C-alpha cells in the first residue's frame, strides 16, 4: 500500500482530466501562482476545441480564464504537446486564445493579456536552465530605452509598457531540472519530473495536490485511462527516438546534405506510421489516431 500511497499522478495528465472541476482549482492556482510570479485566481476553464477529454489529448491545450493580483482578467494557455515545430505551435495557440475571446467589432483595448505556459517533457533546443521566459519589448536601436505606449482611457492618458499587453511565454523544461528542491518553484519542478511531493510542503498548490492527485485514489476506469496515457507517451517517445537515429544514420551514409534531409524526412514518415500502428494495436479509434498522427484514415486502416 505504501507504493500506491506515495505515487502521484503526472501533472500533464491531471491538468486535463482531474483539475477541471472548480473544487480542484486550488492545485492549478498554486501552479500558476508559482510560475507566473503573482497570486492567480482561476475564474473558469474555457471550452475550446483544444479541451477534449480523451487519453490521447496530451497533444492539445488547456485554456484558463483567470484573475491576477491587480484584479485584471487574463487568459492562460497551458501546452503539453510533443509535436514538431513547437514554437510555431505555441504562437498559433496564443493567437487563437486571443481571437477566440474577443467579440467581432469590439475595441482592441478589450484584448486580454495571455500567458502561454509549456510543460516540456522533451528536448526543445539547447540551454542550461530549466525555466525560460519570453516577452515582447520594443527597445531603441540607438538609445536602448524601452518604449512606453500612451493611450487615452476614460478621459485620461494612461502609459503602458508593451509587455503589459503582449503575450508572455514560459517554457518549463522538466528534464533539465537536477537540483535539490528548496524553493516553491523547485518543489513544483521535483513533482513535475519525479512525481515527488514532500509531506511538509508549503509550496502553493502542492499540499492540495498531495490530497487530490494520489494514484490509489482514482477509480478503476481512471487508472486504466491513466496507464494508457503513460503507455502512449512511451510509445511516442520511442518511435521519435528511433526515427531520429535512423534519419541521422541514413544522412551519414549518404554523406551529403541532401542525404541527411531525405533520411530525416523518411524517419519522420516512419515515425508517424509506427506511432499510428501501435495506437491502433492499443485499440484507439481511427478518428483519434488520424487527429494525432496526421495520417489519412485510409493509411491507418491499411496498417
mmCIF file of C-alpha atoms in Angstrom:
data_model
loop_
_atom_site.group_PDB
_atom_site.id
_atom_site.type_symbol
_atom_site.label_atom_id
_atom_site.label_comp_id
_atom_site.label_asym_id
_atom_site.label_seq_id
_atom_site.Cartn_x
_atom_site.Cartn_y
_atom_site.Cartn_z
ATOM 1 C CA UNK A 1 0.000 0.000 0.000
ATOM 2 C CA UNK A 2 2.929 2.361 0.657
ATOM 3 C CA UNK A 3 3.903 2.189 -3.020
ATOM 4 C CA UNK A 4 0.458 3.350 -4.140
ATOM 5 C CA UNK A 5 0.106 5.909 -1.374
ATOM 6 C CA UNK A 6 3.311 7.668 -2.406
ATOM 7 C CA UNK A 7 2.561 7.546 -6.106
ATOM 8 C CA UNK A 8 1.188 10.730 -7.612
ATOM 9 C CA UNK A 9 -0.427 11.271 -10.992
ATOM 10 C CA UNK A 10 1.602 13.107 -13.620
ATOM 11 C CA UNK A 11 0.572 16.745 -13.707
ATOM 12 C CA UNK A 12 0.293 16.894 -17.502
ATOM 13 C CA UNK A 13 -2.472 14.266 -17.337
ATOM 14 C CA UNK A 14 -4.138 15.632 -14.214
ATOM 15 C CA UNK A 15 -4.455 19.089 -15.693
ATOM 16 C CA UNK A 16 -6.611 17.660 -18.478
ATOM 17 C CA UNK A 17 -8.711 15.180 -16.514
ATOM 18 C CA UNK A 18 -8.848 15.831 -12.766
ATOM 19 C CA UNK A 19 -8.229 19.542 -12.259
ATOM 20 C CA UNK A 20 -11.000 20.953 -14.437
ATOM 21 C CA UNK A 21 -13.537 20.878 -11.600
ATOM 22 C CA UNK A 22 -13.872 24.033 -9.528
ATOM 23 C CA UNK A 23 -13.176 22.073 -6.327
ATOM 24 C CA UNK A 24 -9.682 21.329 -7.655
ATOM 25 C CA UNK A 25 -8.793 24.816 -8.871
ATOM 26 C CA UNK A 26 -6.550 25.309 -5.814
ATOM 27 C CA UNK A 27 -3.939 22.944 -7.306
ATOM 28 C CA UNK A 28 -3.885 24.790 -10.622
ATOM 29 C CA UNK A 29 -3.922 28.181 -8.905
ATOM 30 C CA UNK A 30 -0.872 27.199 -6.883
ATOM 31 C CA UNK A 31 0.975 26.057 -10.012
ATOM 32 C CA UNK A 32 0.148 29.261 -11.897
ATOM 33 C CA UNK A 33 0.979 31.482 -8.916
ATOM 34 C CA UNK A 34 4.463 29.960 -8.620
ATOM 35 C CA UNK A 35 5.359 30.090 -12.311
ATOM 36 C CA UNK A 36 3.736 33.420 -13.202
ATOM 37 C CA UNK A 37 5.062 35.061 -10.060
ATOM 38 C CA UNK A 38 1.916 36.637 -8.618
ATOM 39 C CA UNK A 39 -1.289 35.371 -6.982
ATOM 40 C CA UNK A 40 -3.640 33.901 -9.589
ATOM 41 C CA UNK A 41 -7.321 33.090 -9.097
ATOM 42 C CA UNK A 42 -8.998 30.906 -11.709
ATOM 43 C CA UNK A 43 -12.358 32.148 -12.938
ATOM 44 C CA UNK A 44 -13.119 29.199 -15.231
ATOM 45 C CA UNK A 45 -11.658 26.591 -17.544
ATOM 46 C CA UNK A 46 -12.547 27.812 -21.018
ATOM 47 C CA UNK A 47 -14.094 25.443 -23.510
ATOM 48 C CA UNK A 48 -12.304 25.386 -26.831
ATOM 49 C CA UNK A 49 -11.532 22.846 -29.492
ATOM 50 C CA UNK A 50 -8.362 22.014 -27.562
ATOM 51 C CA UNK A 51 -10.197 20.894 -24.429
ATOM 52 C CA UNK A 52 -11.040 17.314 -25.324
ATOM 53 C CA UNK A 53 -11.298 14.614 -22.675
ATOM 54 C CA UNK A 54 -9.513 11.595 -24.152
ATOM 55 C CA UNK A 55 -6.435 9.614 -23.148
ATOM 56 C CA UNK A 56 -4.649 10.895 -26.245
ATOM 57 C CA UNK A 57 -5.386 14.566 -25.539
ATOM 58 C CA UNK A 58 -1.807 15.292 -24.458
ATOM 59 C CA UNK A 59 -1.464 16.902 -27.869
ATOM 60 C CA UNK A 60 -3.976 19.617 -27.067
ATOM 61 C CA UNK A 61 -4.029 22.707 -24.926
ATOM 62 C CA UNK A 62 -5.913 23.905 -21.857
ATOM 63 C CA UNK A 63 -7.259 27.450 -21.810
ATOM 64 C CA UNK A 64 -7.833 29.093 -18.431
ATOM 65 C CA UNK A 65 -9.562 32.370 -17.651
ATOM 66 C CA UNK A 66 -8.063 33.842 -14.501
ATOM 67 C CA UNK A 67 -7.724 36.998 -12.434
ATOM 68 C CA UNK A 68 -4.323 38.317 -11.356
ATOM 69 C CA UNK A 69 -3.302 40.229 -8.206
ATOM 70 C CA UNK A 70 -4.384 43.541 -9.793
ATOM 71 C CA UNK A 71 -7.862 42.194 -10.477
ATOM 72 C CA UNK A 72 -7.267 42.069 -14.231
ATOM 73 C CA UNK A 73 -8.755 39.263 -16.290
ATOM 74 C CA UNK A 74 -6.069 37.290 -18.112
ATOM 75 C CA UNK A 75 -6.056 34.239 -20.336
ATOM 76 C CA UNK A 76 -3.614 31.421 -19.609
ATOM 77 C CA UNK A 77 -2.799 28.725 -22.127
ATOM 78 C CA UNK A 78 -1.094 25.547 -20.915
ATOM 79 C CA UNK A 79 0.566 23.398 -23.591
ATOM 80 C CA UNK A 80 1.541 19.746 -23.261
ATOM 81 C CA UNK A 81 2.140 18.890 -26.918
ATOM 82 C CA UNK A 82 5.149 16.833 -28.074
ATOM 83 C CA UNK A 83 4.932 17.668 -31.753
ATOM 84 C CA UNK A 84 7.448 19.197 -34.128
ATOM 85 C CA UNK A 85 7.549 22.949 -34.888
ATOM 86 C CA UNK A 86 6.730 23.605 -31.262
ATOM 87 C CA UNK A 87 7.468 27.326 -31.170
ATOM 88 C CA UNK A 88 5.183 27.841 -34.147
ATOM 89 C CA UNK A 89 2.528 25.844 -32.326
ATOM 90 C CA UNK A 90 2.590 27.955 -29.175
ATOM 91 C CA UNK A 91 2.483 31.120 -31.278
ATOM 92 C CA UNK A 92 -0.602 29.760 -33.044
ATOM 93 C CA UNK A 93 -2.146 28.779 -29.712
ATOM 94 C CA UNK A 94 -1.686 32.258 -28.257
ATOM 95 C CA UNK A 95 -3.153 33.907 -31.350
ATOM 96 C CA UNK A 96 -6.119 31.548 -31.159
ATOM 97 C CA UNK A 97 -6.641 32.231 -27.454
ATOM 98 C CA UNK A 98 -6.720 35.973 -28.129
ATOM 99 C CA UNK A 99 -9.085 35.868 -31.088
ATOM 100 C CA UNK A 100 -11.426 33.303 -29.538
ATOM 101 C CA UNK A 101 -12.137 35.583 -26.597
ATOM 102 C CA UNK A 102 -12.866 38.950 -28.145
ATOM 103 C CA UNK A 103 -16.118 39.547 -29.963
ATOM 104 C CA UNK A 104 -16.033 40.761 -33.558
ATOM 105 C CA UNK A 105 -16.332 44.541 -33.708
ATOM 106 C CA UNK A 106 -15.216 45.136 -30.127
ATOM 107 C CA UNK A 107 -12.434 47.701 -29.485
ATOM 108 C CA UNK A 108 -8.915 46.320 -29.398
ATOM 109 C CA UNK A 109 -8.409 47.567 -25.840
ATOM 110 C CA UNK A 110 -10.520 44.574 -24.768
ATOM 111 C CA UNK A 111 -7.832 42.143 -25.963
ATOM 112 C CA UNK A 112 -6.797 40.092 -22.943
ATOM 113 C CA UNK A 113 -3.286 39.527 -21.686
ATOM 114 C CA UNK A 114 -2.194 35.958 -22.461
ATOM 115 C CA UNK A 115 0.351 33.783 -20.694
ATOM 116 C CA UNK A 116 1.475 30.693 -22.588
ATOM 117 C CA UNK A 117 2.914 28.045 -20.253
ATOM 118 C CA UNK A 118 4.560 24.977 -21.781
ATOM 119 C CA UNK A 119 5.368 21.920 -19.675
ATOM 120 C CA UNK A 120 8.070 20.244 -21.747
ATOM 121 C CA UNK A 121 8.951 16.603 -21.141
ATOM 122 C CA UNK A 122 11.034 16.545 -24.328
ATOM 123 C CA UNK A 123 14.088 18.348 -25.709
ATOM 124 C CA UNK A 124 13.479 21.785 -27.192
ATOM 125 C CA UNK A 125 16.701 23.334 -28.356
ATOM 126 C CA UNK A 126 19.801 23.835 -26.212
ATOM 127 C CA UNK A 127 20.025 25.662 -22.914
ATOM 128 C CA UNK A 128 21.332 25.226 -19.390
ATOM 129 C CA UNK A 129 18.272 26.399 -17.450
ATOM 130 C CA UNK A 130 15.062 24.515 -16.683
ATOM 131 C CA UNK A 131 12.894 27.650 -16.937
ATOM 132 C CA UNK A 132 12.819 30.175 -19.783
ATOM 133 C CA UNK A 133 10.717 33.296 -20.134
ATOM 134 C CA UNK A 134 9.991 35.272 -23.301
ATOM 135 C CA UNK A 135 8.227 38.599 -23.693
ATOM 136 C CA UNK A 136 7.667 41.308 -26.276
ATOM 137 C CA UNK A 137 9.578 44.555 -25.728
ATOM 138 C CA UNK A 138 10.396 47.457 -28.036
ATOM 139 C CA UNK A 139 13.942 48.701 -27.462
ATOM 140 C CA UNK A 140 15.523 51.759 -29.048
ATOM 141 C CA UNK A 141 18.078 50.744 -31.662
ATOM 142 C CA UNK A 142 20.330 53.685 -30.752
ATOM 143 C CA UNK A 143 19.199 54.755 -27.272
ATOM 144 C CA UNK A 144 18.412 51.259 -25.882
ATOM 145 C CA UNK A 145 15.467 52.621 -23.916
ATOM 146 C CA UNK A 146 12.165 50.729 -23.641
ATOM 147 C CA UNK A 147 9.174 52.229 -25.434
ATOM 148 C CA UNK A 148 6.088 53.075 -23.397
ATOM 149 C CA UNK A 149 2.721 53.303 -25.075
ATOM 150 C CA UNK A 150 0.420 56.184 -24.123
ATOM 151 C CA UNK A 151 -3.260 55.904 -24.861
ATOM 152 C CA UNK A 152 -6.462 57.586 -23.793
ATOM 153 C CA UNK A 153 -8.652 55.729 -21.326
ATOM 154 C CA UNK A 154 -11.685 57.291 -19.664
ATOM 155 C CA UNK A 155 -10.613 60.863 -20.451
ATOM 156 C CA UNK A 156 -7.088 60.258 -19.096
ATOM 157 C CA UNK A 157 -3.775 59.496 -20.738
ATOM 158 C CA UNK A 158 -2.525 56.142 -19.497
ATOM 159 C CA UNK A 159 1.005 54.903 -20.058
ATOM 160 C CA UNK A 160 1.505 51.193 -20.540
ATOM 161 C CA UNK A 161 4.513 49.088 -21.337
ATOM 162 C CA UNK A 162 4.223 46.724 -24.312
ATOM 163 C CA UNK A 163 4.977 43.788 -22.003
ATOM 164 C CA UNK A 164 1.792 44.631 -20.099
ATOM 165 C CA UNK A 165 -0.158 43.992 -23.301
ATOM 166 C CA UNK A 166 1.739 41.431 -25.355
ATOM 167 C CA UNK A 167 1.747 37.706 -24.505
ATOM 168 C CA UNK A 168 4.322 36.118 -22.244
ATOM 169 C CA UNK A 169 5.810 32.706 -22.877
ATOM 170 C CA UNK A 170 7.036 30.408 -20.108
ATOM 171 C CA UNK A 171 8.901 27.224 -21.086
ATOM 172 C CA UNK A 172 9.301 24.664 -18.299
ATOM 173 C CA UNK A 173 11.999 22.154 -19.348
ATOM 174 C CA UNK A 174 11.241 19.344 -16.927
ATOM 175 C CA UNK A 175 14.122 17.043 -17.893
ATOM 176 C CA UNK A 176 16.708 19.778 -17.241
ATOM 177 C CA UNK A 177 15.830 20.083 -13.548
ATOM 178 C CA UNK A 178 18.551 18.486 -11.412
ATOM 179 C CA UNK A 179 18.517 20.409 -8.147
ATOM 180 C CA UNK A 180 17.577 19.840 -4.542
ATOM 181 C CA UNK A 181 14.053 21.193 -4.098
ATOM 182 C CA UNK A 182 14.251 24.099 -1.658
ATOM 183 C CA UNK A 183 12.068 26.879 -3.088
ATOM 184 C CA UNK A 184 8.364 26.516 -4.043
ATOM 185 C CA UNK A 185 9.311 26.537 -7.723
ATOM 186 C CA UNK A 186 11.929 23.815 -7.184
ATOM 187 C CA UNK A 187 9.382 21.730 -5.265
ATOM 188 C CA UNK A 188 6.998 22.026 -8.200
ATOM 189 C CA UNK A 189 9.796 21.031 -10.585
ATOM 190 C CA UNK A 190 10.541 17.946 -8.469
ATOM 191 C CA UNK A 191 6.897 16.951 -8.701
ATOM 192 C CA UNK A 192 6.728 17.560 -12.456
ATOM 193 C CA UNK A 193 9.850 15.465 -13.056
ATOM 194 C CA UNK A 194 9.790 12.707 -10.430
ATOM 195 C CA UNK A 195 6.261 12.800 -9.021
ATOM 196 C CA UNK A 196 7.696 13.708 -5.595
ATOM 197 C CA UNK A 197 5.731 15.877 -3.155
ATOM 198 C CA UNK A 198 7.236 16.490 0.268
ATOM 199 C CA UNK A 199 4.902 15.731 3.215
ATOM 200 C CA UNK A 200 5.794 19.089 4.786
ATOM 201 C CA UNK A 201 5.484 21.124 1.589
ATOM 202 C CA UNK A 202 4.262 24.696 1.860
ATOM 203 C CA UNK A 203 4.502 25.418 -1.879
ATOM 204 C CA UNK A 204 1.228 26.854 -3.210
ATOM 205 C CA UNK A 205 -0.941 24.063 -4.617
ATOM 206 C CA UNK A 206 1.302 21.122 -3.703
ATOM 207 C CA UNK A 207 -0.272 20.225 -0.359
ATOM 208 C CA UNK A 208 -3.618 20.156 -2.184
ATOM 209 C CA UNK A 209 -2.041 18.026 -4.914
ATOM 210 C CA UNK A 210 -0.902 15.507 -2.274
ATOM 211 C CA UNK A 211 -4.518 15.025 -1.308
ATOM 212 C CA UNK A 212 -6.131 15.068 -4.746
ATOM 213 C CA UNK A 213 -3.600 13.529 -7.138
ATOM 214 C CA UNK A 214 -2.837 10.236 -5.433
ATOM 215 C CA UNK A 215 -2.817 7.289 -7.818
ATOM 216 C CA UNK A 216 -4.572 4.881 -5.473
ATOM 217 C CA UNK A 217 -7.493 7.298 -5.005
ATOM 218 C CA UNK A 218 -8.542 7.064 -8.657
ATOM 219 C CA UNK A 219 -11.353 4.833 -9.832
ATOM 220 C CA UNK A 220 -10.534 1.713 -11.838
ATOM 221 C CA UNK A 221 -11.604 3.455 -15.056
ATOM 222 C CA UNK A 222 -9.440 6.497 -14.315
ATOM 223 C CA UNK A 223 -6.429 4.300 -13.552
ATOM 224 C CA UNK A 224 -6.900 2.395 -16.807
ATOM 225 C CA UNK A 225 -7.115 5.629 -18.808
ATOM 226 C CA UNK A 226 -4.059 6.979 -16.991
ATOM 227 C CA UNK A 227 -1.974 3.881 -17.689
ATOM 228 C CA UNK A 228 -2.968 4.033 -21.378
ATOM 229 C CA UNK A 229 -1.826 7.654 -21.414
ATOM 230 C CA UNK A 230 1.579 6.687 -19.996
ATOM 231 C CA UNK A 231 1.916 3.833 -22.493
ATOM 232 C CA UNK A 232 1.104 6.181 -25.371
ATOM 233 C CA UNK A 233 3.828 8.582 -24.194
ATOM 234 C CA UNK A 234 6.406 5.783 -24.013
ATOM 235 C CA UNK A 235 5.466 4.560 -27.496
ATOM 236 C CA UNK A 236 5.527 8.072 -28.933
ATOM 237 C CA UNK A 237 8.945 8.872 -27.423
ATOM 238 C CA UNK A 238 10.399 5.528 -28.517
ATOM 239 C CA UNK A 239 9.191 5.972 -32.082
ATOM 240 C CA UNK A 240 10.570 9.513 -32.272
ATOM 241 C CA UNK A 241 13.964 8.430 -30.904
ATOM 242 C CA UNK A 242 14.167 5.523 -33.346
ATOM 243 C CA UNK A 243 13.179 7.688 -36.286
ATOM 244 C CA UNK A 244 15.756 10.328 -35.367
ATOM 245 C CA UNK A 245 18.521 7.728 -35.108
ATOM 246 C CA UNK A 246 17.591 6.149 -38.423
ATOM 247 C CA UNK A 247 17.300 9.531 -40.102
ATOM 248 C CA UNK A 248 20.735 10.595 -38.918
ATOM 249 C CA UNK A 249 22.257 7.254 -39.953
ATOM 250 C CA UNK A 250 20.873 7.443 -43.457
ATOM 251 C CA UNK A 251 22.147 11.006 -43.730
ATOM 252 C CA UNK A 252 25.636 9.974 -42.678
ATOM 253 C CA UNK A 253 25.643 7.092 -45.140
ATOM 254 C CA UNK A 254 24.892 9.436 -47.995
ATOM 255 C CA UNK A 255 27.492 11.908 -46.760
ATOM 256 C CA UNK A 256 25.572 14.775 -48.327
ATOM 257 C CA UNK A 257 23.177 17.395 -47.038
ATOM 258 C CA UNK A 258 20.559 16.049 -49.402
ATOM 259 C CA UNK A 259 21.010 12.600 -47.944
ATOM 260 C CA UNK A 260 20.563 13.917 -44.432
ATOM 261 C CA UNK A 261 17.379 15.728 -45.349
ATOM 262 C CA UNK A 262 15.960 12.686 -47.097
ATOM 263 C CA UNK A 263 16.916 10.490 -44.146
ATOM 264 C CA UNK A 264 15.208 12.791 -41.693
ATOM 265 C CA UNK A 265 12.109 13.022 -43.880
ATOM 266 C CA UNK A 266 11.924 9.227 -44.128
ATOM 267 C CA UNK A 267 12.462 8.987 -40.387
ATOM 268 C CA UNK A 268 9.574 11.360 -39.718
ATOM 269 C CA UNK A 269 7.305 9.429 -42.083
ATOM 270 C CA UNK A 270 8.238 6.130 -40.447
ATOM 271 C CA UNK A 271 7.672 7.704 -37.042
ATOM 272 C CA UNK A 272 4.098 8.581 -37.938
ATOM 273 C CA UNK A 273 3.375 5.121 -39.350
ATOM 274 C CA UNK A 274 4.837 3.274 -36.356
ATOM 275 C CA UNK A 275 3.061 5.512 -33.859
ATOM 276 C CA UNK A 276 -0.265 5.043 -35.646
ATOM 277 C CA UNK A 277 0.243 1.267 -35.841
ATOM 278 C CA UNK A 278 0.919 0.968 -32.122
ATOM 279 C CA UNK A 279 -2.017 3.178 -31.213
ATOM 280 C CA UNK A 280 -4.233 1.021 -33.418
ATOM 281 C CA UNK A 281 -2.966 -2.079 -31.618
ATOM 282 C CA UNK A 282 -3.882 -0.385 -28.318
ATOM 283 C CA UNK A 283 -7.472 -0.158 -29.549
ATOM 284 C CA UNK A 284 -7.672 3.586 -30.140
ATOM 285 C CA UNK A 285 -10.325 4.788 -32.550
ATOM 286 C CA UNK A 286 -9.190 5.531 -36.097
ATOM 287 C CA UNK A 287 -10.511 9.102 -35.856
ATOM 288 C CA UNK A 288 -8.329 9.724 -32.810
ATOM 289 C CA UNK A 289 -5.271 8.205 -34.490
ATOM 290 C CA UNK A 290 -5.911 10.397 -37.543
ATOM 291 C CA UNK A 291 -6.062 13.502 -35.338
ATOM 292 C CA UNK A 292 -2.805 12.671 -33.545
ATOM 293 C CA UNK A 293 -0.669 11.276 -36.371
ATOM 294 C CA UNK A 294 -1.901 13.345 -39.308
ATOM 295 C CA UNK A 295 -2.175 10.189 -41.442
ATOM 296 C CA UNK A 296 -5.235 9.690 -43.602
ATOM 297 C CA UNK A 297 -7.987 7.337 -42.479
ATOM 298 C CA UNK A 298 -7.183 5.086 -45.438
ATOM 299 C CA UNK A 299 -3.498 4.860 -44.436
ATOM 300 C CA UNK A 300 -4.456 3.945 -40.887
ATOM 301 C CA UNK A 301 -6.947 1.295 -41.990
ATOM 302 C CA UNK A 302 -4.239 -0.367 -44.095
ATOM 303 C CA UNK A 303 -1.801 -0.708 -41.178
#
